Short mmCIF file of C-alpha atoms and ligand atoms in Angstrom, two decimals:
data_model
loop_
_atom_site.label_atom_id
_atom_site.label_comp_id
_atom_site.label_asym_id
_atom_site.label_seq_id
_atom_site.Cartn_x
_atom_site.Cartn_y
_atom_site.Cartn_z
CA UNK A 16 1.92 -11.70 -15.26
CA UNK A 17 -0.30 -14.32 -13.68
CA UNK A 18 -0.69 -12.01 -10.24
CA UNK A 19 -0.81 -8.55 -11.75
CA UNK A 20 -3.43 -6.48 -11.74
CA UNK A 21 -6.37 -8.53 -13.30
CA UNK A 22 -8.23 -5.26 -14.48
CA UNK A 23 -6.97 -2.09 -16.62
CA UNK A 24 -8.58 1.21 -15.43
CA UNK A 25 -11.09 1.24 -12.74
CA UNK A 26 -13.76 -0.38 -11.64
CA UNK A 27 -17.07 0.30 -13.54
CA UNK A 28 -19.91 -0.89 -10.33
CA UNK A 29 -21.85 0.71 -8.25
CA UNK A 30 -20.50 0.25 -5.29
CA UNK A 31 -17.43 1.51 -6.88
CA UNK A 32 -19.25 4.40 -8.26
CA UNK A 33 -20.73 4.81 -4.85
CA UNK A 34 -17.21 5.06 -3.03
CA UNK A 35 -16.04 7.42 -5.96
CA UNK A 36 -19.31 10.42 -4.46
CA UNK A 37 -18.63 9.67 -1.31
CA UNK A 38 -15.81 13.02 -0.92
CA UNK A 39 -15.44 13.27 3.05
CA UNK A 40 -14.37 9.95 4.88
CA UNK A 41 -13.43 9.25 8.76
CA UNK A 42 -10.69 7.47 10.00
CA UNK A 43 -11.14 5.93 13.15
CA UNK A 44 -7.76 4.85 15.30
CA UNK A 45 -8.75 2.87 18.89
CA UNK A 46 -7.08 0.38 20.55
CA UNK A 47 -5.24 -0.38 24.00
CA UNK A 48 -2.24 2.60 22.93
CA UNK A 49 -5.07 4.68 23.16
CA UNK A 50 -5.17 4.27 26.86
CA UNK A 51 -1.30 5.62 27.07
CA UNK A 52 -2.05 9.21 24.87
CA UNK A 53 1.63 8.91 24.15
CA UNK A 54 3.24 8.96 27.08
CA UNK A 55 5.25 7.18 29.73
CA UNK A 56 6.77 7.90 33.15
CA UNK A 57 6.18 11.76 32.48
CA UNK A 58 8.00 11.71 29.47
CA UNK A 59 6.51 12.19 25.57
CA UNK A 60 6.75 9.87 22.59
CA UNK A 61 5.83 12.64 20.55
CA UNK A 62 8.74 14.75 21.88
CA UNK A 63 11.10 12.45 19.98
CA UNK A 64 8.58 12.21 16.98
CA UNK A 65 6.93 9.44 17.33
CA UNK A 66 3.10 8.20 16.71
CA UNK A 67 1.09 7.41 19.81
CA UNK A 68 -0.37 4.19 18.54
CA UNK A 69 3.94 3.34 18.16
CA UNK A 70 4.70 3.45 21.50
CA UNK A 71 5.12 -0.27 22.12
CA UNK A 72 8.52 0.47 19.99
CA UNK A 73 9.17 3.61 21.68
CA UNK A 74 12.25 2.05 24.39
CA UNK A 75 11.22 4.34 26.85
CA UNK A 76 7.99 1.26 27.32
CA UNK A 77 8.49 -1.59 28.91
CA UNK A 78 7.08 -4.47 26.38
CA UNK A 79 5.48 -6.22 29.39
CA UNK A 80 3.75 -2.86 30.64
CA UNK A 81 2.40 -2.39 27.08
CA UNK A 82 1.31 -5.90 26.82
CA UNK A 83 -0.48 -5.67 29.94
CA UNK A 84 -2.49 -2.47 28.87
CA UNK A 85 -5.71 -4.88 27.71
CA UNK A 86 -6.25 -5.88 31.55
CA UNK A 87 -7.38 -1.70 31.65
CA UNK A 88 -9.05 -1.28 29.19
CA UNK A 89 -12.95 -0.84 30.07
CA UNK A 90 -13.75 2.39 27.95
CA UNK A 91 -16.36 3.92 30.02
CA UNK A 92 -16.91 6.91 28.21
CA UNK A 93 -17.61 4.98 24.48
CA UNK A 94 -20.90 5.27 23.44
CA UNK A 95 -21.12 4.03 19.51
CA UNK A 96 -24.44 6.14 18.97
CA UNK A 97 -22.70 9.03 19.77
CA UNK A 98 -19.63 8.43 17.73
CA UNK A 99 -21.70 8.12 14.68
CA UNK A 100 -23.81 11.02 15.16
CA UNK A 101 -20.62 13.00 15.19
CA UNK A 102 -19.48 11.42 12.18
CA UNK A 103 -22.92 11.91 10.36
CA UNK A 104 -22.90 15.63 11.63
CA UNK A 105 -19.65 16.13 10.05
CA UNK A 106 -20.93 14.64 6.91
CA UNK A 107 -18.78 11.40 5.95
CA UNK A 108 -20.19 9.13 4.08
CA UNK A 109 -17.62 6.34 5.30
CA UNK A 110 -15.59 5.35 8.57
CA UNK A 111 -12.59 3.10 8.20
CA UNK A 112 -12.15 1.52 11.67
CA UNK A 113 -8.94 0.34 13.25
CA UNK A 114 -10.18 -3.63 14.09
CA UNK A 115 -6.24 -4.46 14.71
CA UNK A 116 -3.54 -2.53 14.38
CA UNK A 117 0.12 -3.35 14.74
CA UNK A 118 0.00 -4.32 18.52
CA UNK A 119 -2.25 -7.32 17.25
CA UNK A 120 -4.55 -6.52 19.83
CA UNK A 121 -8.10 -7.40 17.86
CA UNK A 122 -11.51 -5.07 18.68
CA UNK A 123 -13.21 -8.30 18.00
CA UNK A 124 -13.64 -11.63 19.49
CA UNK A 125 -11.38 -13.55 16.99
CA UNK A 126 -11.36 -17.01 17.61
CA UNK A 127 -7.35 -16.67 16.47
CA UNK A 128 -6.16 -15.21 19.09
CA UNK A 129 -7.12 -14.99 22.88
CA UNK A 130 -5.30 -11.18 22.72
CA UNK A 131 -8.45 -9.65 21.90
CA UNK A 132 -11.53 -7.58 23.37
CA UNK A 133 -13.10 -10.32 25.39
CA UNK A 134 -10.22 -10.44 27.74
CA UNK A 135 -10.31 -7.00 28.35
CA UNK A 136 -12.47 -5.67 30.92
CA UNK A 137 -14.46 -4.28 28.66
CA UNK A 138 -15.97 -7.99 26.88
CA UNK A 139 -18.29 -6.65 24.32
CA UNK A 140 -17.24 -6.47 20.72
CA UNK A 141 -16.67 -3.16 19.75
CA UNK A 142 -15.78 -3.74 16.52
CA UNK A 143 -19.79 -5.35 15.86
CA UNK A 144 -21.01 -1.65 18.13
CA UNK A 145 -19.23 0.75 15.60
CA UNK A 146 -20.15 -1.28 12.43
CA UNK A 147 -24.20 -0.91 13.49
CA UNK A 148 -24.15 2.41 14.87
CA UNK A 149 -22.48 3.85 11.60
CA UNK A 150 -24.67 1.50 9.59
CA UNK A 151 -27.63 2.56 11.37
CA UNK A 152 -26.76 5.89 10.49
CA UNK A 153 -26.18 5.43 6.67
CA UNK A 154 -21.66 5.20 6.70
CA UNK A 155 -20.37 2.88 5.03
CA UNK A 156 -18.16 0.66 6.80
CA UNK A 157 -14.52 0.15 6.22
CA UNK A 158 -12.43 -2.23 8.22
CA UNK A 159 -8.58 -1.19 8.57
CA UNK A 160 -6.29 -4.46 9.18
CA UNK A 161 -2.76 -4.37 10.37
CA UNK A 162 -0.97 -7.68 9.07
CA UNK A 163 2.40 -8.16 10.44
CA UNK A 164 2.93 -6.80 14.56
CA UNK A 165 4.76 -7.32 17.06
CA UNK A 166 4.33 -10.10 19.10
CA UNK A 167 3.18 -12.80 16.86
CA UNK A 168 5.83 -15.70 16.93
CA UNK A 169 4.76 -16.82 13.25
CA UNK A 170 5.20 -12.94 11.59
CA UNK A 171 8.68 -13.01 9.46
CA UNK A 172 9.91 -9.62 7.91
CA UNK A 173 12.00 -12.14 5.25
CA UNK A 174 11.74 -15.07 4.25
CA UNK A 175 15.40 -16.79 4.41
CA UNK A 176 15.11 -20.36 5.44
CA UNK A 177 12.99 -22.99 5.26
CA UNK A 178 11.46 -22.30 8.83
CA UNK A 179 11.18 -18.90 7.94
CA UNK A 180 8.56 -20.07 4.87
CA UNK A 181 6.98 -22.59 7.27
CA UNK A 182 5.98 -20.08 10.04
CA UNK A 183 4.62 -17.96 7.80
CA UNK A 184 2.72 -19.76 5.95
CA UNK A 185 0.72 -20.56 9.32
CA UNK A 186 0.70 -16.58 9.71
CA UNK A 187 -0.54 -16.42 6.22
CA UNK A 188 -3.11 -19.10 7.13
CA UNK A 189 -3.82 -17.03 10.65
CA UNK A 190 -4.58 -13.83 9.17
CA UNK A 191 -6.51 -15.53 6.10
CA UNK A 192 -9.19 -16.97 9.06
CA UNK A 193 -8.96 -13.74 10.59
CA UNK A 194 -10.68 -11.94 7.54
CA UNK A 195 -12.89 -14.16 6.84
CA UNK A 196 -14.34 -14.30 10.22
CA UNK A 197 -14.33 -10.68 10.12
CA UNK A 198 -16.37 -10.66 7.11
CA UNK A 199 -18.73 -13.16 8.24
CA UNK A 200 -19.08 -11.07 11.61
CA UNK A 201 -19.92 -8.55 9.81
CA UNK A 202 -21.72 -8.43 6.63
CA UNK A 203 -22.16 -4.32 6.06
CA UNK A 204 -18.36 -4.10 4.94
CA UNK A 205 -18.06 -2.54 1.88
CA UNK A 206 -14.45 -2.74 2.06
CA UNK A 207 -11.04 -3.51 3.74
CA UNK A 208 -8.12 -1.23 4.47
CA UNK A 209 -4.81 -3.00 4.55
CA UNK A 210 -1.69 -1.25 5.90
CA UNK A 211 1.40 -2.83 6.87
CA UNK A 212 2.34 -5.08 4.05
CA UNK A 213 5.57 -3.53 3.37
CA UNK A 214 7.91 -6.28 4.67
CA UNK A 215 9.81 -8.89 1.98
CA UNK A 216 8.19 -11.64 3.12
CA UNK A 217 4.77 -10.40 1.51
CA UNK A 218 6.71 -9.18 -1.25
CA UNK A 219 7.54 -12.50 -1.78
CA UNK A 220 3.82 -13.59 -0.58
CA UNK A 221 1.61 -12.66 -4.24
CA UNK A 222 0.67 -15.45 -5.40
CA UNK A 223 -1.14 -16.12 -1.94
CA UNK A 224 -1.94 -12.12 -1.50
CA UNK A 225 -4.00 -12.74 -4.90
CA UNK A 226 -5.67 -15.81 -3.73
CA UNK A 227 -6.46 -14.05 -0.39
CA UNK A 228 -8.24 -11.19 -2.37
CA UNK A 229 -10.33 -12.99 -4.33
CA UNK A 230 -11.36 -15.17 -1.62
CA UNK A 231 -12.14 -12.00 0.27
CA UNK A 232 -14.12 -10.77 -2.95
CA UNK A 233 -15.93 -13.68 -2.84
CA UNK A 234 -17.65 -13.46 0.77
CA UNK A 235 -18.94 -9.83 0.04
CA UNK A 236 -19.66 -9.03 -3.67
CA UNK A 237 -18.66 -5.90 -4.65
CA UNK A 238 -16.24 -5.64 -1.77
CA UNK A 239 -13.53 -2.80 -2.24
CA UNK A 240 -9.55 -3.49 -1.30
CA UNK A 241 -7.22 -1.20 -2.28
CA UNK A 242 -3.68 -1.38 -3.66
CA UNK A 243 -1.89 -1.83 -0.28
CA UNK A 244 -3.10 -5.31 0.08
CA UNK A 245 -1.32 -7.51 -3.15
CA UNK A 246 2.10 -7.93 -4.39
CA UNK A 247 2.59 -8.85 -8.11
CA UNK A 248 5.06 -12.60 -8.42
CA UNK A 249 8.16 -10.15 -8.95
CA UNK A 250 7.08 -8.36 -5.74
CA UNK A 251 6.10 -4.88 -7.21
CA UNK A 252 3.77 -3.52 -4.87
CA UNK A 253 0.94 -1.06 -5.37
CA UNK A 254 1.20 -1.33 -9.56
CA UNK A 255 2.46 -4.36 -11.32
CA UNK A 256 5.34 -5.10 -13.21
CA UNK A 257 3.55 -3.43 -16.37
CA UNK A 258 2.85 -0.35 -14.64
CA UNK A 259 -1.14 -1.18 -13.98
CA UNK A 260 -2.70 -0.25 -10.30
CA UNK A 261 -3.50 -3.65 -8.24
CA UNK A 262 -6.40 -3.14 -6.25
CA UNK A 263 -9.76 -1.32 -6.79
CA UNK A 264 -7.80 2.47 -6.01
CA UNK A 265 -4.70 3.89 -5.52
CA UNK A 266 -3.80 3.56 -1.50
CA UNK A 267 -0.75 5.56 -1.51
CA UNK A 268 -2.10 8.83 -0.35
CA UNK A 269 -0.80 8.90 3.00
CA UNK A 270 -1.13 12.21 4.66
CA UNK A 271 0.11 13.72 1.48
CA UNK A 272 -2.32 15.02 -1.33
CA UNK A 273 -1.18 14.70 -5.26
CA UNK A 274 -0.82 18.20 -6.57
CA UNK A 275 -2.60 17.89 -10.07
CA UNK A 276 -4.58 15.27 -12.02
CA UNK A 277 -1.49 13.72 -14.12
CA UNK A 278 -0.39 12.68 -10.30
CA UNK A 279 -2.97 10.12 -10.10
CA UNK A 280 -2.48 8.37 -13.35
CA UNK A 281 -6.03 7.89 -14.40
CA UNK A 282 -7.22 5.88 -10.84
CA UNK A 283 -9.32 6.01 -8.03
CA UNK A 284 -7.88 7.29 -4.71
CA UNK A 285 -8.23 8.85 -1.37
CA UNK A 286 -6.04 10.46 0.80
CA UNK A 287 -5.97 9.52 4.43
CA UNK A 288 -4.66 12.17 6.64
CA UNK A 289 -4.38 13.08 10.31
CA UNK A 290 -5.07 16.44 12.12
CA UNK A 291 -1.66 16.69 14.17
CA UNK A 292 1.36 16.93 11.97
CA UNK A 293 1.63 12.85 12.56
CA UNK A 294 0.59 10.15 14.84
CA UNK A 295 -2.84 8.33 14.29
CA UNK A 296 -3.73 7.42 17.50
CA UNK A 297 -4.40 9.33 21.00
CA UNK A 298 -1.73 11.61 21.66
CA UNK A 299 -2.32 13.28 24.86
CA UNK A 300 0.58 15.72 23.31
CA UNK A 301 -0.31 16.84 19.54
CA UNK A 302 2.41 16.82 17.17
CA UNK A 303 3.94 19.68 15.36
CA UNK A 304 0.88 21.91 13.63
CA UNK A 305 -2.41 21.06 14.61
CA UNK A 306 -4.87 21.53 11.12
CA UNK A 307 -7.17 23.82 11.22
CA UNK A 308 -10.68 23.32 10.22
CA UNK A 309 -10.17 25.64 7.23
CA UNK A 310 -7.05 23.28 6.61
CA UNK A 311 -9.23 20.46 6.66
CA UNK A 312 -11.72 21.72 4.15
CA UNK A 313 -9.82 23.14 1.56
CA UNK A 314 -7.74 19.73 1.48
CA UNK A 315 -11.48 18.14 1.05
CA UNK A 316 -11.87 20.23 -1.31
CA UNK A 317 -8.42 19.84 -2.98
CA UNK A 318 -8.50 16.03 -3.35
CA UNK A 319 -12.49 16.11 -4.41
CA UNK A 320 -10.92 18.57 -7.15
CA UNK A 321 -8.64 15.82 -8.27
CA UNK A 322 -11.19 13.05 -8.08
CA UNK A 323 -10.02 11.49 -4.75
CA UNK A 324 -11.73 11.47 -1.62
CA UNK A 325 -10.21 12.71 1.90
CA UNK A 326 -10.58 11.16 5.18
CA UNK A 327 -9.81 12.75 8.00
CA UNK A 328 -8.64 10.20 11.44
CA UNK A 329 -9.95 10.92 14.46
CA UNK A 330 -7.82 9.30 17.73
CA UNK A 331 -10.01 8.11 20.75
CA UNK A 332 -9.19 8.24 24.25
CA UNK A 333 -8.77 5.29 26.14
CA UNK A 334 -12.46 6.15 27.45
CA UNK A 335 -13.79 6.20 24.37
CA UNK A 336 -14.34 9.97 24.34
CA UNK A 337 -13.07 12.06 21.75
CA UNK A 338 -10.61 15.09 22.37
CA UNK A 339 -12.21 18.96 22.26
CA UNK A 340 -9.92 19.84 18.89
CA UNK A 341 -11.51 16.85 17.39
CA UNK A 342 -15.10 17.01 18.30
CA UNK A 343 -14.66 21.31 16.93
CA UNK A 344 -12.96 20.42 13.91
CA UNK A 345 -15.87 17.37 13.08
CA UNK A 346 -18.84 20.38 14.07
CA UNK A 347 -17.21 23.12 11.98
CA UNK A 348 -16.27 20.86 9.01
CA UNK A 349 -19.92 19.80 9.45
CA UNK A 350 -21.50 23.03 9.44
CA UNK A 351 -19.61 24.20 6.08
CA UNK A 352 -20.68 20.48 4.81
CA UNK A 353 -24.14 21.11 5.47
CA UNK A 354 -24.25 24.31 3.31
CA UNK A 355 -21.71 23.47 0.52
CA UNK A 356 -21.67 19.78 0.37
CA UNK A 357 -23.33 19.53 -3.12
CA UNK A 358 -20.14 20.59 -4.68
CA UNK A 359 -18.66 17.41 -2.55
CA UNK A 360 -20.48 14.73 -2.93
CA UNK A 361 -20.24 12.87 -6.07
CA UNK A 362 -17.95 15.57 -7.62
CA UNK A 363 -14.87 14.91 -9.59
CA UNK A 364 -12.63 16.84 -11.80
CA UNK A 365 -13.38 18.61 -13.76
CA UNK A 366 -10.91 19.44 -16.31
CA UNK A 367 -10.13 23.35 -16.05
CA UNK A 368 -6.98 25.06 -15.24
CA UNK A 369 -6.90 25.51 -11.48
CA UNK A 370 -6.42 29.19 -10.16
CA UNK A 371 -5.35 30.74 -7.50
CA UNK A 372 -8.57 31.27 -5.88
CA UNK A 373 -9.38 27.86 -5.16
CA UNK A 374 -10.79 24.51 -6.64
CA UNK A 375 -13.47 23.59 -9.65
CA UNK A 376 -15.37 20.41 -8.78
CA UNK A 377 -17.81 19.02 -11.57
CA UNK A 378 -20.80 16.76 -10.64
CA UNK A 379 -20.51 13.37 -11.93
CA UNK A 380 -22.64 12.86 -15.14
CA UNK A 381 -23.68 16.21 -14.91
CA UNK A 382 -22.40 19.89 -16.84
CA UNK A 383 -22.35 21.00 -13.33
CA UNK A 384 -19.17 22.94 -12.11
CA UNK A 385 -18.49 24.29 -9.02
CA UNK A 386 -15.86 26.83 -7.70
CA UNK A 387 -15.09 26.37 -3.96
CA UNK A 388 -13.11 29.89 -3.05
CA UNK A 389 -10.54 29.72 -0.22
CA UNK A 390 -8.62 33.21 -1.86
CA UNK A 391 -10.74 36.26 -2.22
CA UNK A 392 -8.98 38.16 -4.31
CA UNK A 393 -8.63 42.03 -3.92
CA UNK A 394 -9.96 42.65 -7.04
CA UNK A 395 -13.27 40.87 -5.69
CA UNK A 396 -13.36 39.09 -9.61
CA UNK A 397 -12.96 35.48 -10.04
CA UNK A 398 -11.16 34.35 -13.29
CA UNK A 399 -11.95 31.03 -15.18
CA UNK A 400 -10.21 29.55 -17.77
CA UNK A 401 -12.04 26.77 -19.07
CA UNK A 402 -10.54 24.16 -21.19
C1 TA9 B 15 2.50 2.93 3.87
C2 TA9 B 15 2.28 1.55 4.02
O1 TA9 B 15 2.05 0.93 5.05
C3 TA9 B 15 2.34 0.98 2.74
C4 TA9 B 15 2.23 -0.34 2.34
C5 TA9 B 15 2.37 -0.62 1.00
C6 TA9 B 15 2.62 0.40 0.09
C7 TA9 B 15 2.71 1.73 0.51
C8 TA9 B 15 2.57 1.98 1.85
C9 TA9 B 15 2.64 3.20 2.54
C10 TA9 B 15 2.81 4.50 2.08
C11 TA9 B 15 2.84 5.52 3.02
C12 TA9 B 15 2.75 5.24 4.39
C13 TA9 B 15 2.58 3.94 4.82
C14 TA9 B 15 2.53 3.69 6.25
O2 TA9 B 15 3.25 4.32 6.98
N1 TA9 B 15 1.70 2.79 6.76
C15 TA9 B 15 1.63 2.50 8.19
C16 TA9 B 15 0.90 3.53 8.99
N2 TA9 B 15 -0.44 3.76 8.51
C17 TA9 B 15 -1.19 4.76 9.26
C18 TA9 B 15 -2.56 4.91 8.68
C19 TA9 B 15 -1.22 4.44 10.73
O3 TA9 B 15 -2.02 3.29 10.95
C20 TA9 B 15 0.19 4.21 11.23
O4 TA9 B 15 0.17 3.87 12.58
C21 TA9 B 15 0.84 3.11 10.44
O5 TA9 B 15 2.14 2.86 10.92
#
């Protein structure tokens, strides 16, 4: 394969071998849905199951209302210092940031586009306040990227006729500038988060999906992308053709967690996952079970146990303020953080059969195990079975 994976087994850096201790993340999911929590004309998208930061699909909204949301939004409430001061109480160690998401509406002042932050009432670059607050206050900075939306007259789902190919390759050529501006804006990325590359036309796309990432690669050394971003020339996505992972780790973990070690196959990974059943931006109307803090932790717990790490998204309001469930969940996680985290941070598996009580994490390079104990058991004993 000439645009298979171009590695076999992981990455063997340190900022690779940073990422792998970093155990907690925060997802971060802003933009101009935010301002609609979900709803329209008294009615809820969530109601018929849908994700707030969908709504512009939801036929209920009026494309032109949605369109016009950007002329509103002036977050009054959004103070970055604030937002990572939360995040650092909670104990992250990295923030993956929403810069555009399928709306195409872009946090930044892209030169691409004139549908972005400057014409909002709101001017500033928001995307530049996050990255240096978090920065400032030691997260590492992850930029999430949505590629194909809704409104661009370029985006193709397939690639049929010739037109088809000629449009997109301006759309390939569109969001190429796009990410390198972004990385040029801002030179604290450690990484990019892709989502949204699904569609046969980027299927079809991996000889250029290659090119893009080692042009990307090549602006920030050491930069991380994981396997949501490249298709291999047959159009296997996520592992190649031969079965290898493309991309630095596994991005599949999508508010579901792998259940033992032989799930992962040997790579890096983290699990992304929201608090409501689903829906990643502000829902004024949570969906099915909201997780509980105890939830939140033992699923920290569980993918540190499997050598993944788990982020937890967060959905601002349209003010920039953050709901009470969220701001209780980041505290409490944060207070059990501050006593427990060394069995967190820089933990991996660590090779014993789990039981029912809870998880083993081992420190990395170290004879180090810990037991994090959700399940008391009656009996008060713990059992062990090491290997
Ligand atoms: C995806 C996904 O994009 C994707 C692309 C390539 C290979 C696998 C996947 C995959 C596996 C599981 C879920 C998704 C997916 O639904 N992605 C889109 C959603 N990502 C969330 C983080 C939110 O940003 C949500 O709004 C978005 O629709």
């Amino acid at each position: 394969l000439q645009h298979g994976a171009h590695r076999i087994g992981k990455r063997t850096d340190a900022d690779m071998a940073k990422w792998r201790g970093y155990g907690l993340g925060q997802f971060i999911h802003w933009g101009v849905y935010s301002l609609m929590g979900g709803g329209y004309n008294g009615k809820n998208y969530s109601d018929a199951g849908g994700a707030a930061e969908w709504i512009r699909s939801w036929k209920e909204v009026p494309h032109a209302v949605y369109d016009s949301l950007y002329k509103a939004f002036n977050p009054k409430s959004f103070n970055p210092k604030q937002w990572a001061a939360m995040a650092k109480q909670m104990g992250v160690k990295y923030l993956t940031f929403t810069t555009k998401h399928h709306d195409g509406f872009c946090l930044w002042p892209s030169a691409y586009t004139d549908y972005n932050i400057t014409k909002s009432p709101y001017k500033k670059d928001i995307v530049k306040e996050v990255v240096d607050a978090y920065t400032e206050a030691g997260i590492d900075i992850y930029l999430y990227f949505f590629f194909f939306f809704w409104n661009h007259p370029d985006g193709r789902y397939d690639l049929i006729t010739k037109e088809d190919s000629i449009a997109f390759d301006r759309f390939k050529l569109f969001t190429k500038n796009q990410l390198t501006e972004l990385l040029q804006r801002y030179p604290q990325t450690k990484g990019l988060w892709f989502d949204g590359t699904w569609d046969k036309s980027w299927q079809k796309s991996g000889a250029f999906s290659d090119s893009l990432e080692q042009h990307l690669k090549s602006l920030i050394p050491g930069l991380i992308i994981g396997s949501r971003l490249r298709a291999d020339e047959k159009g296997n996505r996520h592992f190649d053709a031969n079965g290898e992972l493309m991309g630095d780790y596994e991005q599949g973990w999508e508010r579901k967690i792998p259940k033992t070690y032989a799930d992962v196959h040997g790579n890096d990974w983290d699990c992304v996952m929201t608090i409501p059943e689903n829906g990643w931006g502000y829902a004024e109307k949570w969906m099915g079970h909201w997780k509980t803090t105890n939830e939140l932790i033992e699923m920290t717990a569980q993918c540190v146990s499997l050598g993944g790490n788990f982020v937890v998204n967060f959905g601002p309001k349209g003010d920039g303020s953050f709901r009470p469930e969220e701001i209780k969940n980041a505290k409490e996680i944060g207070d059990w953080m501050k006593i427990n985290n060394q069995a967190i941070y820089n933990c991996e598996y660590a090779g014993w059969e789990k039981q029912d009580w809870g998880y083993y994490t081992k420190k990395r390079g170290e004879d180090k195990v810990y037991m994090i104990v959700f399940n008391v058991p009656v009996s008060g004993s713990l059992k062990i079975k090491p290997a």
